PDB file of C-alpha atoms in Angstrom:
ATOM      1  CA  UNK A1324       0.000   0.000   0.000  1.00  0.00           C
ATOM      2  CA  UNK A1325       1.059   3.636  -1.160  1.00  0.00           C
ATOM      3  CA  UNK A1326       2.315   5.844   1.986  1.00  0.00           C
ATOM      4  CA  UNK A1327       0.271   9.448   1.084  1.00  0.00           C
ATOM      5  CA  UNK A1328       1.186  12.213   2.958  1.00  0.00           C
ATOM      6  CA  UNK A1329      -1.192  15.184   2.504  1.00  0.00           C
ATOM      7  CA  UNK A1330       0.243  19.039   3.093  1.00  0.00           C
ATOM      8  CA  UNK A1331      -2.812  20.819   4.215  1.00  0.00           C
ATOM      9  CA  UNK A1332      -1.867  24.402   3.489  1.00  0.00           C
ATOM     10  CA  UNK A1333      -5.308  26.297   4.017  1.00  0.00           C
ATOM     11  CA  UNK A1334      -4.649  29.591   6.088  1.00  0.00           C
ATOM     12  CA  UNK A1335      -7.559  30.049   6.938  1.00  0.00           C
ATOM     13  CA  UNK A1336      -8.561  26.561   8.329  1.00  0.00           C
ATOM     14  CA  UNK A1337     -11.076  27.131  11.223  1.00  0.00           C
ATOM     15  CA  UNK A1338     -13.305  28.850   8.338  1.00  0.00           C
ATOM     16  CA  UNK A1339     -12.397  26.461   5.466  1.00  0.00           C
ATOM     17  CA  UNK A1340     -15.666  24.137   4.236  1.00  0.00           C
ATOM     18  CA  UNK A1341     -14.282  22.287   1.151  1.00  0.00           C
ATOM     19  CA  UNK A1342     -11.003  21.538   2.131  1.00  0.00           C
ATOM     20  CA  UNK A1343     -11.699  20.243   5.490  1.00  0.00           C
ATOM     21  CA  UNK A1344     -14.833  18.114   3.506  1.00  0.00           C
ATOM     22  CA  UNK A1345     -12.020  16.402   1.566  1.00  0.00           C
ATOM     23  CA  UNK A1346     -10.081  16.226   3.986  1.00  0.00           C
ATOM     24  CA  UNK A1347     -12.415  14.784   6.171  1.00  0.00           C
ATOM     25  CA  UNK A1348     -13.516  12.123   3.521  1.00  0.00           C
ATOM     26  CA  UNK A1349     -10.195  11.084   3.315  1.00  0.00           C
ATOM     27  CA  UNK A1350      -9.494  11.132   6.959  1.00  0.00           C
ATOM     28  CA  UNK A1351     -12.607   8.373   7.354  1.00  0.00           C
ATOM     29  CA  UNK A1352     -10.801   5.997   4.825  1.00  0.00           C
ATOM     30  CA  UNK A1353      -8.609   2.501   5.632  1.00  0.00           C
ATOM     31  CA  UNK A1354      -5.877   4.102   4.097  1.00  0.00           C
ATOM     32  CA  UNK A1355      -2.120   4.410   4.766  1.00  0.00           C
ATOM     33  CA  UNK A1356      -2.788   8.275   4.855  1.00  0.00           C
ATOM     34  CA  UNK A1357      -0.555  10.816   6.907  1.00  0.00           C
ATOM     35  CA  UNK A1358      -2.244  14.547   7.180  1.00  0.00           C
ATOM     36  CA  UNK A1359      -0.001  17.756   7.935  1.00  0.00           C
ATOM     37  CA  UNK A1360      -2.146  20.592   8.535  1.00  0.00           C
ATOM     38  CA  UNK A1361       0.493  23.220   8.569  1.00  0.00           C
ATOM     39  CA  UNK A1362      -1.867  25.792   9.868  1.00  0.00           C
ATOM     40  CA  UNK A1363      -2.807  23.873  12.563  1.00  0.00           C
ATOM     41  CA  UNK A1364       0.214  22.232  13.444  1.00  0.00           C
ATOM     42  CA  UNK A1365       2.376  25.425  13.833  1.00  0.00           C
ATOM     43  CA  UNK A1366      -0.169  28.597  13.985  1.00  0.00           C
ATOM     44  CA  UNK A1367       2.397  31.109  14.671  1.00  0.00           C
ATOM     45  CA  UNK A1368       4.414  29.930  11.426  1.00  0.00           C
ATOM     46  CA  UNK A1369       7.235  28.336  12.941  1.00  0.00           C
ATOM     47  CA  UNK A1370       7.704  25.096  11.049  1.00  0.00           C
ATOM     48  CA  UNK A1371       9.098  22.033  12.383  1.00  0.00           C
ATOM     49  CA  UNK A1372      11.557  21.411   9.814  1.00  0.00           C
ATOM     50  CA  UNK A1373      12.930  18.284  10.601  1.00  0.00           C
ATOM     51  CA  UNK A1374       9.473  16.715  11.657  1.00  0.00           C
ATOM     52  CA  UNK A1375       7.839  18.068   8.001  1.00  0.00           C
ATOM     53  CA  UNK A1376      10.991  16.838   6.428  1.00  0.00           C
ATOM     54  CA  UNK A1377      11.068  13.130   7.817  1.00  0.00           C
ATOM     55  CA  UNK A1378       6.815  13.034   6.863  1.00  0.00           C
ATOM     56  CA  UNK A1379       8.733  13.365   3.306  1.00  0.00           C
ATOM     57  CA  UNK A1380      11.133  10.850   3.991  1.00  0.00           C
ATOM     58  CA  UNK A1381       8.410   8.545   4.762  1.00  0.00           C
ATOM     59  CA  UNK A1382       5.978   8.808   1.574  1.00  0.00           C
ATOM     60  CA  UNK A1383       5.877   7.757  -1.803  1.00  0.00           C
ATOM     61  CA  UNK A1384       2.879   9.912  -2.532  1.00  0.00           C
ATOM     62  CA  UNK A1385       3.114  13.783  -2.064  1.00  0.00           C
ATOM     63  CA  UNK A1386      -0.073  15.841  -1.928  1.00  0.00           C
ATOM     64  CA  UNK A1387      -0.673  19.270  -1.328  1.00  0.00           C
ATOM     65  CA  UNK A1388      -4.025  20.100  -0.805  1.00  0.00           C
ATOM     66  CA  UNK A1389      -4.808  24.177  -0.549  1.00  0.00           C
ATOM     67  CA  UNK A1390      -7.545  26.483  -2.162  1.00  0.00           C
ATOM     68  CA  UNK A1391      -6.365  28.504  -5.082  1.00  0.00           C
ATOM     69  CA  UNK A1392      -6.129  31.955  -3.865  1.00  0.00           C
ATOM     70  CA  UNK A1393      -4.710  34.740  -6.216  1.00  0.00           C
ATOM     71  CA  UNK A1394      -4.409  32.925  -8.688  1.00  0.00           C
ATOM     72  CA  UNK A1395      -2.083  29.757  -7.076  1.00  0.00           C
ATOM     73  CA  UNK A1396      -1.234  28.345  -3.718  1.00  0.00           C
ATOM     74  CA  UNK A1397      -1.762  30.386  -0.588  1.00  0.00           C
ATOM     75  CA  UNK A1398       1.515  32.314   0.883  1.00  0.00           C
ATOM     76  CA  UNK A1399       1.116  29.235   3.904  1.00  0.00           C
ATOM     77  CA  UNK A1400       2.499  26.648   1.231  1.00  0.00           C
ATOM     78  CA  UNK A1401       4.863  28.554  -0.501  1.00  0.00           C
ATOM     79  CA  UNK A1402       6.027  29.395   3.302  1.00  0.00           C
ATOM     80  CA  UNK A1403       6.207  25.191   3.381  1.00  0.00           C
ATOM     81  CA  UNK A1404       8.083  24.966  -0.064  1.00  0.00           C
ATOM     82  CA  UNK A1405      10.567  27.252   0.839  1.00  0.00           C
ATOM     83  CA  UNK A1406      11.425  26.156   4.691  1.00  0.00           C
ATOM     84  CA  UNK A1407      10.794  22.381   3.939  1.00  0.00           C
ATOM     85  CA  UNK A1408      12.232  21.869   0.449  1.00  0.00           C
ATOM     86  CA  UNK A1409      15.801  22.918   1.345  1.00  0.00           C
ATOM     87  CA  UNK A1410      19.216  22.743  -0.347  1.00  0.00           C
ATOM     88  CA  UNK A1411      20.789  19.630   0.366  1.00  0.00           C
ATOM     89  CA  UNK A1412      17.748  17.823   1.627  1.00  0.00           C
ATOM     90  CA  UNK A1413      15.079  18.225  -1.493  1.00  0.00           C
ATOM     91  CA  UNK A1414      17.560  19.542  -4.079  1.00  0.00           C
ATOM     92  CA  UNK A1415      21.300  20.391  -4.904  1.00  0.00           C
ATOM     93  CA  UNK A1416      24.596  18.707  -3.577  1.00  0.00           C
ATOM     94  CA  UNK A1417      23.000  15.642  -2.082  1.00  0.00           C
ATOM     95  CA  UNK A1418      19.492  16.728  -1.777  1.00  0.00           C
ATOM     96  CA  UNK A1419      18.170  13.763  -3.373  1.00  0.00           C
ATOM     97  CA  UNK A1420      15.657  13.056  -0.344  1.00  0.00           C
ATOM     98  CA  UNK A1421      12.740  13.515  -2.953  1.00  0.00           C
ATOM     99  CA  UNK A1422      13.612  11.856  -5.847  1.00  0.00           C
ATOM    100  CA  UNK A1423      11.294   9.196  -7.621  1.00  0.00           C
ATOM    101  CA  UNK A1424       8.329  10.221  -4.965  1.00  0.00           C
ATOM    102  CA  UNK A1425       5.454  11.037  -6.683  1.00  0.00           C
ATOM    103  CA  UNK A1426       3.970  14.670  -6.685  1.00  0.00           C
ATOM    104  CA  UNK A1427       0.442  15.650  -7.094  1.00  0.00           C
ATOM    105  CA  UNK A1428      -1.719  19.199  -6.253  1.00  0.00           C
ATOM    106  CA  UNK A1429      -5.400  18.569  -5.157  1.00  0.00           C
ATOM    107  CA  UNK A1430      -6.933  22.243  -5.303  1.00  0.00           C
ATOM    108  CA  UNK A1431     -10.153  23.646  -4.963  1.00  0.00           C
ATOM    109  CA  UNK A1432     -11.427  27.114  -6.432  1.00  0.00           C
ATOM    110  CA  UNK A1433     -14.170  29.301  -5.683  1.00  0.00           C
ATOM    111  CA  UNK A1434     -15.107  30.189  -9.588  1.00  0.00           C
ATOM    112  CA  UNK A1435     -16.341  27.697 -11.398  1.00  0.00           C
ATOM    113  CA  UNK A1436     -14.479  25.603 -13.920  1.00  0.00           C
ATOM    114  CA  UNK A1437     -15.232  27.955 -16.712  1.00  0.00           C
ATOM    115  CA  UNK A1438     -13.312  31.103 -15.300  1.00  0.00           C
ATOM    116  CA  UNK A1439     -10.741  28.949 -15.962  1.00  0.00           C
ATOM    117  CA  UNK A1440     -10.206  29.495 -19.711  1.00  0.00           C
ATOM    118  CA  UNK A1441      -8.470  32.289 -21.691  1.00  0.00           C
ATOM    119  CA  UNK A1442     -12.226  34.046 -22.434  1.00  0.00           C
ATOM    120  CA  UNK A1443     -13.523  33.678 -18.319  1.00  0.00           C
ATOM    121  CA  UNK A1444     -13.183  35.715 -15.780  1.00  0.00           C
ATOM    122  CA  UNK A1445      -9.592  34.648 -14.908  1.00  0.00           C
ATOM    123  CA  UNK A1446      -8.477  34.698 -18.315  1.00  0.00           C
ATOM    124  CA  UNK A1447      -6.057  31.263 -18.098  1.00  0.00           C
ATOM    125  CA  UNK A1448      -6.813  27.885 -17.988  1.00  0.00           C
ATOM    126  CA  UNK A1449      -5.360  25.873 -14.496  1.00  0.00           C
ATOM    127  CA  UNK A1450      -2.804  24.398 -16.605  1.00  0.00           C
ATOM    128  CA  UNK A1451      -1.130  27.789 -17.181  1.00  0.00           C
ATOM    129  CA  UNK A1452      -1.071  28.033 -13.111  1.00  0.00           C
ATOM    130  CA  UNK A1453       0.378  25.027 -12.207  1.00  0.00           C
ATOM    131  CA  UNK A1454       3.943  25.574 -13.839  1.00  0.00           C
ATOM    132  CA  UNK A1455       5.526  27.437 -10.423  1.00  0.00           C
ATOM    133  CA  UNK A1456       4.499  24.275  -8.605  1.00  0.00           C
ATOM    134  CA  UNK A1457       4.999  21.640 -11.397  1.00  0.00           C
ATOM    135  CA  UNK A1458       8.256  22.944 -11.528  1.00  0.00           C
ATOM    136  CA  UNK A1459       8.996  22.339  -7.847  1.00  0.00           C
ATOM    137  CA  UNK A1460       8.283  18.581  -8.542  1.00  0.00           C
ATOM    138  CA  UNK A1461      10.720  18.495 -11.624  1.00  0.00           C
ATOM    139  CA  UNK A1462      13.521  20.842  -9.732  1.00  0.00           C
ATOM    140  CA  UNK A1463      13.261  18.165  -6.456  1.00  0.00           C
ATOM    141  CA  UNK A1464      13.293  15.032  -8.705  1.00  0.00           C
ATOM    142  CA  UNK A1465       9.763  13.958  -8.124  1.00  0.00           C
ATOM    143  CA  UNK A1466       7.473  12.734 -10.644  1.00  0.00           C
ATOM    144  CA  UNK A1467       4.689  15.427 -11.678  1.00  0.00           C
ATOM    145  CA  UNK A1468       1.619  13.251 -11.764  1.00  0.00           C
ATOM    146  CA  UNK A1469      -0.543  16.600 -12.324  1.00  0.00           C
ATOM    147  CA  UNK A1470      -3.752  17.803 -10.138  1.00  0.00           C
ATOM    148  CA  UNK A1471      -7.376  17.162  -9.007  1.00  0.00           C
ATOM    149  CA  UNK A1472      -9.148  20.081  -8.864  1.00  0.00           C
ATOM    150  CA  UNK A1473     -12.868  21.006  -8.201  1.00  0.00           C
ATOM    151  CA  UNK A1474     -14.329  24.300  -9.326  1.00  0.00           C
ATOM    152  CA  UNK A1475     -17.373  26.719  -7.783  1.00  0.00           C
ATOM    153  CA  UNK A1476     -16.690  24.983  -3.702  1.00  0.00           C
ATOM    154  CA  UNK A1477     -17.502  28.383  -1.930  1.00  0.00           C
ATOM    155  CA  UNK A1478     -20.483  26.742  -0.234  1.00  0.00           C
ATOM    156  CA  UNK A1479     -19.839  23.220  -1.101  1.00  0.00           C
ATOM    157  CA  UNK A1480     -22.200  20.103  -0.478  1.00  0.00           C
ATOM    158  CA  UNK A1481     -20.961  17.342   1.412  1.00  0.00           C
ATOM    159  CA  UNK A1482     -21.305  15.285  -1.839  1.00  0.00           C
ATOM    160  CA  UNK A1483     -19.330  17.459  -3.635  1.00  0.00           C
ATOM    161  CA  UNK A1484     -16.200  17.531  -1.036  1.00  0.00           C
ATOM    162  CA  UNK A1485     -16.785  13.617  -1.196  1.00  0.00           C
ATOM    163  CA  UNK A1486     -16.400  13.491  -5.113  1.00  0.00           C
ATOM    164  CA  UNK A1487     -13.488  15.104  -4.667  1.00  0.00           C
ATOM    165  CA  UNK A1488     -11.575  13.096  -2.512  1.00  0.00           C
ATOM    166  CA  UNK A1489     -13.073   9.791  -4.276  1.00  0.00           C
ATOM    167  CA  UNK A1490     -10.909  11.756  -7.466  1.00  0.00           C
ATOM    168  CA  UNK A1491      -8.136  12.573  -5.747  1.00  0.00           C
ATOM    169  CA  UNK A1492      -8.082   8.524  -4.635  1.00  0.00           C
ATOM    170  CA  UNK A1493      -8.316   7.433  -8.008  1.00  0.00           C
ATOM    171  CA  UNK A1494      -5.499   9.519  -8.912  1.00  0.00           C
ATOM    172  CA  UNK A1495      -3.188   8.274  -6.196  1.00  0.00           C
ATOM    173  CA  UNK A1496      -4.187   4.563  -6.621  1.00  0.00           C
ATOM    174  CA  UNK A1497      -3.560   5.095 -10.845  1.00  0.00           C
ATOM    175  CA  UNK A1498       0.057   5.907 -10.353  1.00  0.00           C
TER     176      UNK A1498
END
């Protein structure tokens, strides 16, 4: 059985609805599953490197699960990218740590799927967001195996927060 660990990097968890949803559905599952709320494991900001960076060590599956917010991942995961994934430990002179794991984003967004497009209101499609963290997969050796995303999850139905994670499974278990 795959060893997931999911990066929960919504800032504003106590108000989230989707994200805990998934998360929730997921956390109800017989799976090998490992969950690292960032916000709610270190609410002043002050990252436990070497605990976040062992949780690495110990999956094959990488997930980072946030809400798009300005157009990517909140300033909470980038604050996670750039304590966690350090020189020497995810990349550079023996920062190998990473490589071969696999690498996926499970998002959700509060306009629906058809912002998403070079004529909606955002005027790009997700796939011309996702190189910043795509590229942190290819830079750290880990294999981009792309995103689940779910669109319009302002005020989200149970159902829909359980599709979700049912995609997000499929995803994992297909690689």
């Amino acid at each position: 059985m795959k060893r997931v660990l999911i990066v929960i990097g919504h800032p504003y968890w106590s108000r989230s609805v989707a994200n805990k949803g998934i998360v929730e559905s997921l956390g109800g599952l017989d799976r090998n599953i490992v969950f690292s709320n960032i916000k709610e494991l270190y609410p002043e900001g002050d990252i436990d490197v070497d605990a976040e960076q062992k949780k690495l060590l110990d999956a094959d599956v990488v997930v980072f699960q946030f809400p798009i917010m300005w157009f990517g991942a909140p300033s909470l995961m980038h604050k996670y990218m750039e304590e966690v994934f350090t020189y020497g430990f995810a990349y550079g002179k023996g920062g190998d740590n990473l490589k071969g794991k696999q690498f996926i984003v499970s998002f959700i967004a509060g306009a629906p799927e058809d912002a998403y497009s070079a004529a909606g209101a955002e005027g790009y499609t997700m796939d011309e967001f996702m190189p910043p963290i795509s590229a942190l997969a290819h830079y750290c050796s880990m294999h981009w195996a792309g995103y689940v995303g779910s669109y319009g999850m302002m005020n989200p139905s149970p159902e829909r927060c359980s599709a979700h994670a049912s995609r997000l499974l499929d995803k994992i278990d297909s690689i």
